[in-house]
Amino acid sequence: MNPLDFVKPSIRELLPYTLRQYQYELKLNQNENPFDIPLELKDKLLAYARRRSWSRYPDFVPEEFHQKLAEYTGWAKEGILVGNGSNELIKDICILILEKGSRVVIPVPTFTLYKLISTALGAEVVEVKLKADYTFDMEALSEAVAVHSPALIFFSSPNNPTGSILPIDGLEKILQETNSLVVVDEAYYEFSGTTCLPLLKKHRNLIILRTFSKAFSLAGLRVGYLIADPELVKEIAKVKLPYNLNFFSQIAATYVLENRALLQKRVEYIVRQKDMVYQALSGIPGVKPYPSYGNFILFETLFDVKSLFFALLRKGVLVRDVSGYPMLSRALRVTISKEEENRRFIRTLREAVDAAQ
Ligand code: PMP
């Protein structure tokens, strides 16, 4: 008996979500924050972790953290749920809604996990391409929603990997017209400064996802949250694993929220650096960057994209090869970092392009 015969065909057919490991000097491939958490905060956290018993479970409901998130978002704490990264919450929402034959509408190219989990649960994914300039095609989306009546619609805004943002009026139209549940993943919210949170008051079919992995420098501790109608949150909480967030991550995220003035300055710095990198990329022949609301930039190249990726890597600079995504066969994505590192990336890219000509 082949043990693989036990595995659902929907899973056997999936391509795994993987990240190839490379040797690098400069890591610009995962949209992480180049600034680590300040040492004083780490020390405070470690002191707390020393005092607290590790043999005891974390709180069943992390009340204090929920309270801090309620203050930060301006949304009732009953309408907030935390996860082991927002990835976990994407899975929980899919478990809540999808079954074999359910339909899911997803604009593409986008973050791959939405399709992966939907497909694993037997749902049928309807992909709607972005426009040629990688902005959202709201007309095509409205039409797809009308034709397919999906159970779930996923948006990433700003969209990873293109950086485009979902127009609020277009989103509101979809929320009004549809009976679907709409998820807007705002993982890069703090960099964009725009949110669809105000729409939550009027539209109970909206869920917003956020993360501490990007602007808040906590990717290593896995903290995300969702904001939704409190009644809906109660249902999602039923499928979430108990104690999904360990005490260490809970406390770290709480400290981070208490100290967000400093983090906000860093976000502003990264946004300024993004503008600098965008300008510099625009000046390189054969390279075309796309405007981004996140902490990353998608750029296309006239040169062979794999060769360019490896030419950068040979000089120590690791960016993300997104050429396997729909529509993006000529594209790479770079994460914005500190000024010196951004300059090194630009310099290295310029050299690689000169060599390719
Ligand atoms: N959503 C989007 C759109 C992302 O780009 C990422 C990070 N790659 C995530 C979610 C993952 O967030 P987390 O680390 O909170 O699981």
mmCIF file of C-alpha atoms and ligand atoms in Angstrom:
data_model
loop_
_atom_site.group_PDB
_atom_site.id
_atom_site.type_symbol
_atom_site.label_atom_id
_atom_site.label_comp_id
_atom_site.label_asym_id
_atom_site.label_seq_id
_atom_site.Cartn_x
_atom_site.Cartn_y
_atom_site.Cartn_z
ATOM 1 C CA MET A 1 0.000 0.000 0.000
ATOM 2 C CA ASN A 2 1.365 3.381 -0.998
ATOM 3 C CA PRO A 3 0.841 5.813 1.910
ATOM 4 C CA LEU A 4 0.299 8.590 -0.640
ATOM 5 C CA ASP A 5 -2.936 6.865 -1.649
ATOM 6 C CA PHE A 6 -4.417 8.179 1.611
ATOM 7 C CA VAL A 7 -3.777 11.781 0.670
ATOM 8 C CA LYS A 8 -6.667 13.766 -0.820
ATOM 9 C CA PRO A 9 -6.210 14.313 -4.565
ATOM 10 C CA SER A 10 -6.687 18.079 -4.020
ATOM 11 C CA ILE A 11 -3.511 18.041 -1.891
ATOM 12 C CA ARG A 12 -1.509 15.660 -4.108
ATOM 13 C CA GLU A 13 -2.002 18.050 -7.020
ATOM 14 C CA LEU A 14 -0.822 21.124 -5.090
ATOM 15 C CA LEU A 15 2.548 22.714 -5.596
ATOM 16 C CA PRO A 16 3.967 23.391 -2.115
ATOM 17 C CA TYR A 17 4.571 26.921 -0.824
ATOM 18 C CA THR A 18 8.339 26.862 -0.512
ATOM 19 C CA LEU A 19 11.178 29.288 -0.314
ATOM 20 C CA ARG A 20 14.514 28.281 -1.800
ATOM 21 C CA GLN A 21 17.464 28.899 0.467
ATOM 22 C CA TYR A 22 20.403 30.834 -0.976
ATOM 23 C CA GLN A 23 23.683 32.165 0.401
ATOM 24 C CA TYR A 24 23.490 35.964 0.542
ATOM 25 C CA GLU A 25 24.934 39.062 2.145
ATOM 26 C CA LEU A 26 21.935 41.334 1.685
ATOM 27 C CA LYS A 27 18.465 39.870 2.257
ATOM 28 C CA LEU A 28 15.801 41.661 0.254
ATOM 29 C CA ASN A 29 13.484 38.763 -0.553
ATOM 30 C CA GLN A 30 10.802 38.499 2.155
ATOM 31 C CA ASN A 31 9.454 41.996 2.768
ATOM 32 C CA GLU A 32 10.796 41.924 6.299
ATOM 33 C CA ASN A 33 11.668 44.990 8.310
ATOM 34 C CA PRO A 34 15.417 45.784 8.201
ATOM 35 C CA PHE A 35 15.190 47.257 11.714
ATOM 36 C CA ASP A 36 15.144 44.792 14.586
ATOM 37 C CA ILE A 37 13.210 45.363 17.800
ATOM 38 C CA PRO A 38 15.138 47.769 20.109
ATOM 39 C CA LEU A 39 17.408 45.969 22.580
ATOM 40 C CA GLU A 40 15.716 47.550 25.625
ATOM 41 C CA LEU A 41 12.443 45.992 24.559
ATOM 42 C CA LYS A 42 14.070 42.630 23.985
ATOM 43 C CA ASP A 43 15.649 42.814 27.457
ATOM 44 C CA LYS A 44 12.308 43.675 29.048
ATOM 45 C CA LEU A 45 10.719 40.747 27.260
ATOM 46 C CA LEU A 46 13.469 38.361 28.286
ATOM 47 C CA ALA A 47 13.189 39.507 31.906
ATOM 48 C CA TYR A 48 9.456 38.805 31.799
ATOM 49 C CA ALA A 49 10.021 35.404 30.197
ATOM 50 C CA ARG A 50 12.487 34.545 32.985
ATOM 51 C CA ARG A 51 9.926 35.326 35.670
ATOM 52 C CA ARG A 52 6.959 33.650 34.040
ATOM 53 C CA SER A 53 6.477 29.914 34.325
ATOM 54 C CA TRP A 54 7.025 28.153 31.013
ATOM 55 C CA SER A 55 5.121 25.135 32.236
ATOM 56 C CA ARG A 56 1.816 27.029 32.213
ATOM 57 C CA TYR A 57 -0.319 27.597 29.149
ATOM 58 C CA PRO A 58 -0.776 31.100 27.821
ATOM 59 C CA ASP A 59 -4.102 32.830 28.630
ATOM 60 C CA PHE A 60 -7.062 31.206 26.896
ATOM 61 C CA VAL A 61 -7.990 34.615 25.540
ATOM 62 C CA PRO A 62 -5.097 37.112 25.489
ATOM 63 C CA GLU A 63 -7.251 39.905 26.950
ATOM 64 C CA GLU A 64 -4.524 42.498 27.418
ATOM 65 C CA PHE A 65 -3.205 42.075 23.908
ATOM 66 C CA HIS A 66 -6.740 42.211 22.480
ATOM 67 C CA GLN A 67 -7.308 45.395 24.468
ATOM 68 C CA LYS A 68 -4.149 46.983 23.034
ATOM 69 C CA LEU A 69 -5.206 45.974 19.531
ATOM 70 C CA ALA A 70 -8.654 47.449 20.135
ATOM 71 C CA GLU A 71 -7.000 50.766 21.075
ATOM 72 C CA TYR A 72 -4.700 50.619 18.053
ATOM 73 C CA THR A 73 -7.427 49.807 15.535
ATOM 74 C CA GLY A 74 -10.368 51.643 17.112
ATOM 75 C CA TRP A 75 -12.428 48.449 16.817
ATOM 76 C CA ALA A 76 -14.136 46.565 19.683
ATOM 77 C CA LYS A 77 -11.939 43.863 21.180
ATOM 78 C CA GLU A 78 -14.714 41.288 20.687
ATOM 79 C CA GLY A 79 -14.214 41.844 16.960
ATOM 80 C CA ILE A 80 -10.510 40.985 17.047
ATOM 81 C CA LEU A 81 -8.815 37.584 16.887
ATOM 82 C CA VAL A 82 -5.074 36.945 17.045
ATOM 83 C CA GLY A 83 -3.180 34.261 15.195
ATOM 84 C CA ASN A 84 0.188 32.608 14.842
ATOM 85 C CA GLY A 85 0.970 34.954 11.985
ATOM 86 C CA SER A 86 -1.827 36.122 9.731
ATOM 87 C CA ASN A 87 -1.153 32.973 7.685
ATOM 88 C CA GLU A 88 -2.871 30.939 10.384
ATOM 89 C CA LEU A 89 -5.922 33.174 10.199
ATOM 90 C CA ILE A 90 -6.110 32.783 6.416
ATOM 91 C CA LYS A 91 -6.342 29.042 7.036
ATOM 92 C CA ASP A 92 -8.958 29.482 9.780
ATOM 93 C CA ILE A 93 -11.144 31.634 7.536
ATOM 94 C CA CYS A 94 -10.902 29.047 4.760
ATOM 95 C CA ILE A 95 -11.832 26.251 7.184
ATOM 96 C CA LEU A 96 -14.784 28.326 8.356
ATOM 97 C CA ILE A 97 -16.198 28.979 4.905
ATOM 98 C CA LEU A 98 -15.008 26.513 2.304
ATOM 99 C CA GLU A 99 -15.995 22.997 1.383
ATOM 100 C CA LYS A 100 -15.713 20.888 -1.734
ATOM 101 C CA GLY A 101 -17.088 22.806 -4.691
ATOM 102 C CA SER A 102 -17.164 26.241 -2.973
ATOM 103 C CA ARG A 103 -15.920 29.008 -5.220
ATOM 104 C CA VAL A 104 -13.275 31.558 -4.319
ATOM 105 C CA VAL A 105 -12.434 34.655 -6.348
ATOM 106 C CA ILE A 106 -8.826 35.820 -6.183
ATOM 107 C CA PRO A 107 -7.211 38.626 -8.193
ATOM 108 C CA VAL A 108 -3.831 37.482 -9.556
ATOM 109 C CA PRO A 109 -0.910 37.766 -9.285
ATOM 110 C CA THR A 110 -1.087 37.850 -5.501
ATOM 111 C CA PHE A 111 0.083 36.130 -2.318
ATOM 112 C CA THR A 112 0.003 32.387 -3.078
ATOM 113 C CA LEU A 113 -1.425 31.107 0.193
ATOM 114 C CA TYR A 114 -5.051 32.081 -0.576
ATOM 115 C CA LYS A 115 -5.194 29.742 -3.541
ATOM 116 C CA LEU A 116 -3.166 27.021 -1.883
ATOM 117 C CA ILE A 117 -5.420 26.650 1.159
ATOM 118 C CA SER A 118 -8.638 27.135 -0.818
ATOM 119 C CA THR A 119 -7.601 24.410 -3.242
ATOM 120 C CA ALA A 120 -6.511 22.093 -0.431
ATOM 121 C CA LEU A 121 -10.039 22.323 0.982
ATOM 122 C CA GLY A 122 -11.539 21.345 -2.366
ATOM 123 C CA ALA A 123 -12.733 24.804 -3.395
ATOM 124 C CA GLU A 124 -12.676 25.986 -6.975
ATOM 125 C CA VAL A 125 -10.550 29.086 -7.443
ATOM 126 C CA VAL A 126 -11.547 31.699 -10.012
ATOM 127 C CA GLU A 127 -8.551 33.889 -10.802
ATOM 128 C CA VAL A 128 -9.137 37.405 -12.102
ATOM 129 C CA LYS A 129 -6.113 39.044 -13.650
ATOM 130 C CA LEU A 130 -4.964 42.489 -12.590
ATOM 131 C CA LYS A 131 -4.850 45.094 -15.370
ATOM 132 C CA ALA A 132 -1.710 45.354 -17.513
ATOM 133 C CA ASP A 133 -0.356 48.043 -15.146
ATOM 134 C CA TYR A 134 -1.036 45.671 -12.195
ATOM 135 C CA THR A 135 -3.807 47.756 -10.692
ATOM 136 C CA PHE A 136 -7.020 45.965 -9.668
ATOM 137 C CA ASP A 137 -9.508 45.409 -12.470
ATOM 138 C CA MET A 138 -12.638 46.259 -10.487
ATOM 139 C CA GLU A 139 -14.975 45.747 -13.430
ATOM 140 C CA ALA A 140 -13.655 42.281 -14.178
ATOM 141 C CA LEU A 141 -13.829 41.466 -10.453
ATOM 142 C CA SER A 142 -17.448 42.646 -10.143
ATOM 143 C CA GLU A 143 -18.326 40.566 -13.150
ATOM 144 C CA ALA A 144 -16.557 37.454 -11.831
ATOM 145 C CA VAL A 145 -18.377 37.873 -8.522
ATOM 146 C CA ALA A 146 -21.740 38.223 -10.287
ATOM 147 C CA VAL A 147 -21.119 35.188 -12.512
ATOM 148 C CA HIS A 148 -19.599 32.820 -9.955
ATOM 149 C CA SER A 149 -21.269 33.902 -6.665
ATOM 150 C CA PRO A 150 -18.175 32.898 -4.704
ATOM 151 C CA ALA A 151 -18.286 31.970 -1.025
ATOM 152 C CA LEU A 152 -15.102 33.922 -0.447
ATOM 153 C CA ILE A 153 -13.109 36.704 -2.128
ATOM 154 C CA PHE A 154 -9.494 37.405 -1.183
ATOM 155 C CA PHE A 155 -7.756 40.732 -1.702
ATOM 156 C CA SER A 156 -4.256 41.652 -0.657
ATOM 157 C CA SER A 157 -4.039 45.441 -0.320
ATOM 158 C CA PRO A 158 -1.331 46.591 -0.812
ATOM 159 C CA ASN A 159 -1.046 43.611 -3.102
ATOM 160 C CA ASN A 160 1.973 41.357 -2.692
ATOM 161 C CA PRO A 161 3.942 41.226 -5.043
ATOM 162 C CA THR A 162 2.750 44.162 -7.171
ATOM 163 C CA GLY A 163 2.311 46.858 -4.510
ATOM 164 C CA SER A 164 -1.024 48.007 -5.912
ATOM 165 C CA ILE A 165 -3.841 49.153 -3.663
ATOM 166 C CA LEU A 166 -7.514 48.243 -3.727
ATOM 167 C CA PRO A 167 -9.711 51.293 -4.477
ATOM 168 C CA ILE A 168 -12.069 51.765 -1.536
ATOM 169 C CA ASP A 169 -15.064 52.760 -3.688
ATOM 170 C CA GLY A 170 -14.621 49.646 -5.860
ATOM 171 C CA LEU A 171 -14.374 47.473 -2.762
ATOM 172 C CA GLU A 172 -17.501 49.044 -1.310
ATOM 173 C CA LYS A 173 -19.393 48.319 -4.530
ATOM 174 C CA ILE A 174 -18.389 44.655 -4.327
ATOM 175 C CA LEU A 175 -19.316 44.482 -0.641
ATOM 176 C CA GLN A 176 -22.751 45.866 -1.480
ATOM 177 C CA GLU A 177 -23.391 43.706 -4.515
ATOM 178 C CA THR A 178 -22.272 40.361 -3.176
ATOM 179 C CA ASN A 179 -23.356 37.752 -0.695
ATOM 180 C CA SER A 180 -19.735 36.594 -0.454
ATOM 181 C CA LEU A 181 -17.432 37.019 2.481
ATOM 182 C CA VAL A 182 -14.672 39.439 1.504
ATOM 183 C CA VAL A 183 -11.211 39.227 3.076
ATOM 184 C CA VAL A 184 -8.856 42.170 2.711
ATOM 185 C CA ASP A 185 -5.325 41.256 3.758
ATOM 186 C CA GLU A 186 -3.686 44.480 4.937
ATOM 187 C CA ALA A 187 -0.326 42.934 5.847
ATOM 188 C CA TYR A 188 1.399 46.108 4.601
ATOM 189 C CA TYR A 189 -1.159 48.537 6.015
ATOM 190 C CA GLU A 190 1.254 50.671 8.023
ATOM 191 C CA PHE A 191 3.342 51.413 4.912
ATOM 192 C CA SER A 192 0.325 52.358 2.821
ATOM 193 C CA GLY A 193 -1.459 54.354 5.520
ATOM 194 C CA THR A 194 -4.793 53.401 3.964
ATOM 195 C CA THR A 195 -7.251 50.885 5.298
ATOM 196 C CA CYS A 196 -10.736 49.641 4.509
ATOM 197 C CA LEU A 197 -11.515 49.495 8.240
ATOM 198 C CA PRO A 198 -14.168 52.285 8.032
ATOM 199 C CA LEU A 199 -16.187 49.995 5.725
ATOM 200 C CA LEU A 200 -16.513 47.392 8.496
ATOM 201 C CA LYS A 201 -19.187 49.402 10.288
ATOM 202 C CA LYS A 202 -21.492 49.168 7.279
ATOM 203 C CA HIS A 203 -20.496 45.816 5.812
ATOM 204 C CA ARG A 204 -20.654 42.764 8.039
ATOM 205 C CA ASN A 205 -19.299 40.557 5.217
ATOM 206 C CA LEU A 206 -15.816 42.069 5.486
ATOM 207 C CA ILE A 207 -12.787 40.642 7.330
ATOM 208 C CA ILE A 208 -9.525 42.557 7.603
ATOM 209 C CA LEU A 209 -6.229 40.770 8.191
ATOM 210 C CA ARG A 210 -3.131 42.435 9.599
ATOM 211 C CA THR A 211 0.287 41.251 10.732
ATOM 212 C CA PHE A 212 3.153 42.168 13.060
ATOM 213 C CA SER A 213 5.632 40.636 10.582
ATOM 214 C CA LYS A 214 6.245 43.714 8.442
ATOM 215 C CA ALA A 215 6.027 47.239 9.895
ATOM 216 C CA PHE A 216 6.246 45.890 13.461
ATOM 217 C CA SER A 217 9.467 43.866 12.971
ATOM 218 C CA LEU A 218 8.152 40.660 14.541
ATOM 219 C CA ALA A 219 8.249 38.165 11.647
ATOM 220 C CA GLY A 220 10.301 35.769 13.784
ATOM 221 C CA LEU A 221 7.631 35.602 16.498
ATOM 222 C CA ARG A 222 4.608 34.973 14.250
ATOM 223 C CA VAL A 223 1.833 37.367 15.255
ATOM 224 C CA GLY A 224 -1.156 38.371 13.143
ATOM 225 C CA TYR A 225 -4.752 39.423 13.816
ATOM 226 C CA LEU A 226 -8.073 39.824 12.133
ATOM 227 C CA ILE A 227 -10.741 42.476 12.538
ATOM 228 C CA ALA A 228 -14.363 41.598 11.815
ATOM 229 C CA ASP A 229 -17.921 41.591 13.046
ATOM 230 C CA PRO A 230 -17.889 40.231 16.654
ATOM 231 C CA GLU A 231 -20.500 37.567 15.780
ATOM 232 C CA LEU A 232 -18.330 36.313 12.962
ATOM 233 C CA VAL A 233 -15.229 36.376 15.163
ATOM 234 C CA LYS A 234 -16.989 34.032 17.616
ATOM 235 C CA GLU A 235 -17.430 31.517 14.797
ATOM 236 C CA ILE A 236 -13.848 31.812 13.562
ATOM 237 C CA ALA A 237 -12.679 31.311 17.151
ATOM 238 C CA LYS A 238 -14.341 27.865 17.088
ATOM 239 C CA VAL A 239 -11.972 26.599 14.401
ATOM 240 C CA LYS A 240 -8.839 28.330 15.654
ATOM 241 C CA LEU A 241 -6.460 26.142 17.641
ATOM 242 C CA PRO A 242 -6.564 26.819 21.369
ATOM 243 C CA TYR A 243 -3.477 28.641 22.709
ATOM 244 C CA ASN A 244 -2.366 29.436 19.160
ATOM 245 C CA LEU A 245 -0.247 32.347 20.301
ATOM 246 C CA ASN A 246 2.505 31.539 22.797
ATOM 247 C CA PHE A 247 2.997 33.866 25.763
ATOM 248 C CA PHE A 248 6.336 35.167 24.490
ATOM 249 C CA SER A 249 4.878 36.387 21.192
ATOM 250 C CA GLN A 250 1.826 37.857 22.945
ATOM 251 C CA ILE A 251 3.947 39.946 25.265
ATOM 252 C CA ALA A 252 6.373 40.976 22.522
ATOM 253 C CA ALA A 253 3.500 42.210 20.368
ATOM 254 C CA THR A 254 1.967 44.074 23.312
ATOM 255 C CA TYR A 255 5.294 45.855 23.985
ATOM 256 C CA VAL A 256 5.609 46.694 20.317
ATOM 257 C CA LEU A 257 2.188 48.335 20.288
ATOM 258 C CA GLU A 258 3.083 50.322 23.389
ATOM 259 C CA ASN A 259 6.215 51.567 21.617
ATOM 260 C CA ARG A 260 4.776 52.142 18.213
ATOM 261 C CA ALA A 261 5.816 55.797 17.993
ATOM 262 C CA LEU A 262 9.391 54.645 17.343
ATOM 263 C CA LEU A 263 8.254 52.019 14.866
ATOM 264 C CA GLN A 264 6.152 54.608 13.073
ATOM 265 C CA LYS A 265 9.290 56.706 12.475
ATOM 266 C CA ARG A 266 10.957 53.690 10.914
ATOM 267 C CA VAL A 267 7.947 53.085 8.690
ATOM 268 C CA GLU A 268 8.175 56.684 7.474
ATOM 269 C CA TYR A 269 11.880 56.180 6.784
ATOM 270 C CA ILE A 270 11.196 53.050 4.733
ATOM 271 C CA VAL A 271 8.500 54.832 2.750
ATOM 272 C CA ARG A 272 11.004 57.613 1.916
ATOM 273 C CA GLN A 273 13.582 54.998 0.938
ATOM 274 C CA LYS A 274 10.998 53.305 -1.276
ATOM 275 C CA ASP A 275 10.530 56.546 -3.199
ATOM 276 C CA MET A 276 14.302 56.835 -3.590
ATOM 277 C CA VAL A 277 14.608 53.231 -4.861
ATOM 278 C CA TYR A 278 11.680 53.743 -7.246
ATOM 279 C CA GLN A 279 13.330 56.836 -8.750
ATOM 280 C CA ALA A 280 16.666 55.049 -9.080
ATOM 281 C CA LEU A 281 15.080 51.992 -10.721
ATOM 282 C CA SER A 282 13.235 54.255 -13.171
ATOM 283 C CA GLY A 283 16.617 55.590 -14.304
ATOM 284 C CA ILE A 284 18.100 52.188 -15.188
ATOM 285 C CA PRO A 285 17.718 51.315 -18.880
ATOM 286 C CA GLY A 286 15.646 48.185 -19.519
ATOM 287 C CA VAL A 287 14.202 48.219 -15.977
ATOM 288 C CA LYS A 288 10.624 49.232 -15.172
ATOM 289 C CA PRO A 289 9.471 49.603 -11.553
ATOM 290 C CA TYR A 290 5.783 49.725 -10.602
ATOM 291 C CA PRO A 291 4.410 52.144 -7.992
ATOM 292 C CA SER A 292 4.032 50.403 -4.640
ATOM 293 C CA TYR A 293 2.152 51.124 -1.414
ATOM 294 C CA GLY A 294 4.101 48.450 0.463
ATOM 295 C CA ASN A 295 7.706 48.084 1.673
ATOM 296 C CA PHE A 296 8.732 46.434 -1.595
ATOM 297 C CA ILE A 297 8.853 47.223 -5.300
ATOM 298 C CA LEU A 298 8.051 45.018 -8.261
ATOM 299 C CA PHE A 299 10.215 45.685 -11.294
ATOM 300 C CA GLU A 300 10.316 44.230 -14.761
ATOM 301 C CA THR A 301 13.325 43.841 -16.965
ATOM 302 C CA LEU A 302 13.985 43.472 -20.670
ATOM 303 C CA PHE A 303 16.872 41.138 -19.806
ATOM 304 C CA ASP A 304 16.608 37.479 -18.946
ATOM 305 C CA VAL A 305 15.051 37.570 -15.501
ATOM 306 C CA LYS A 306 16.704 34.439 -14.084
ATOM 307 C CA SER A 307 20.153 35.598 -15.253
ATOM 308 C CA LEU A 308 19.567 38.959 -13.622
ATOM 309 C CA PHE A 309 18.426 37.298 -10.380
ATOM 310 C CA PHE A 310 21.578 35.168 -10.253
ATOM 311 C CA ALA A 311 23.830 38.053 -11.305
ATOM 312 C CA LEU A 312 22.535 39.952 -8.234
ATOM 313 C CA LEU A 313 22.927 36.876 -6.041
ATOM 314 C CA ARG A 314 26.526 36.297 -7.141
ATOM 315 C CA LYS A 315 27.221 39.758 -5.746
ATOM 316 C CA GLY A 316 25.497 38.873 -2.509
ATOM 317 C CA VAL A 317 22.115 40.541 -3.124
ATOM 318 C CA LEU A 318 19.080 38.304 -2.693
ATOM 319 C CA VAL A 319 15.807 39.599 -4.157
ATOM 320 C CA ARG A 320 12.621 37.610 -4.845
ATOM 321 C CA ASP A 321 12.209 35.907 -8.185
ATOM 322 C CA VAL A 322 8.471 36.254 -8.859
ATOM 323 C CA SER A 323 8.704 35.300 -12.529
ATOM 324 C CA GLY A 324 6.675 32.141 -11.894
ATOM 325 C CA TYR A 325 3.586 34.174 -10.888
ATOM 326 C CA PRO A 326 0.822 34.760 -13.448
ATOM 327 C CA MET A 327 1.599 37.792 -15.684
ATOM 328 C CA LEU A 328 5.018 38.347 -14.086
ATOM 329 C CA SER A 329 7.386 36.358 -16.312
ATOM 330 C CA ARG A 330 9.761 39.350 -16.499
ATOM 331 C CA ALA A 331 9.561 40.488 -12.876
ATOM 332 C CA LEU A 332 11.592 40.534 -9.684
ATOM 333 C CA ARG A 333 10.564 41.997 -6.307
ATOM 334 C CA VAL A 334 12.856 43.838 -3.950
ATOM 335 C CA THR A 335 12.251 44.634 -0.277
ATOM 336 C CA ILE A 336 13.088 48.168 0.821
ATOM 337 C CA SER A 337 15.818 48.238 3.438
ATOM 338 C CA LYS A 338 18.174 50.770 5.072
ATOM 339 C CA GLU A 339 19.650 53.489 2.857
ATOM 340 C CA GLU A 340 23.129 51.982 2.506
ATOM 341 C CA GLU A 341 21.663 48.600 1.578
ATOM 342 C CA ASN A 342 19.232 50.090 -0.898
ATOM 343 C CA ARG A 343 22.110 51.929 -2.547
ATOM 344 C CA ARG A 344 24.089 48.715 -2.745
ATOM 345 C CA PHE A 345 21.119 46.986 -4.399
ATOM 346 C CA ILE A 346 20.772 49.762 -6.989
ATOM 347 C CA ARG A 347 24.515 49.817 -7.667
ATOM 348 C CA THR A 348 24.614 46.038 -8.079
ATOM 349 C CA LEU A 349 21.562 46.011 -10.346
ATOM 350 C CA ARG A 350 23.077 48.752 -12.505
ATOM 351 C CA GLU A 351 26.283 46.726 -12.866
ATOM 352 C CA ALA A 352 24.335 43.562 -13.700
ATOM 353 C CA VAL A 353 22.285 45.412 -16.328
ATOM 354 C CA ASP A 354 25.428 46.968 -17.853
ATOM 355 C CA ALA A 355 26.994 43.502 -18.071
ATOM 356 C CA ALA A 356 23.834 42.079 -19.675
ATOM 357 C CA GLN A 357 23.772 44.661 -22.486
HETATM 358 N N1 PMP B 1 -0.231 38.383 3.755
HETATM 359 C C1 PMP B 1 0.541 38.892 2.793
HETATM 360 C C2 PMP B 1 -0.076 39.638 1.667
HETATM 361 C C3 PMP B 1 1.933 38.720 2.857
HETATM 362 O O1 PMP B 1 2.719 39.211 1.898
HETATM 363 C C4 PMP B 1 2.500 38.016 3.936
HETATM 364 C C5 PMP B 1 3.980 37.820 4.074
HETATM 365 N N2 PMP B 1 4.629 37.266 3.033
HETATM 366 C C6 PMP B 1 1.648 37.495 4.892
HETATM 367 C C7 PMP B 1 0.287 37.706 4.787
HETATM 368 C C8 PMP B 1 2.210 36.676 6.009
HETATM 369 O O2 PMP B 1 2.019 37.242 7.194
HETATM 370 P P1 PMP B 1 2.373 36.514 8.574
HETATM 371 O O3 PMP B 1 3.844 36.596 8.731
HETATM 372 O O4 PMP B 1 1.616 37.350 9.539
HETATM 373 O O5 PMP B 1 1.861 35.107 8.535
#
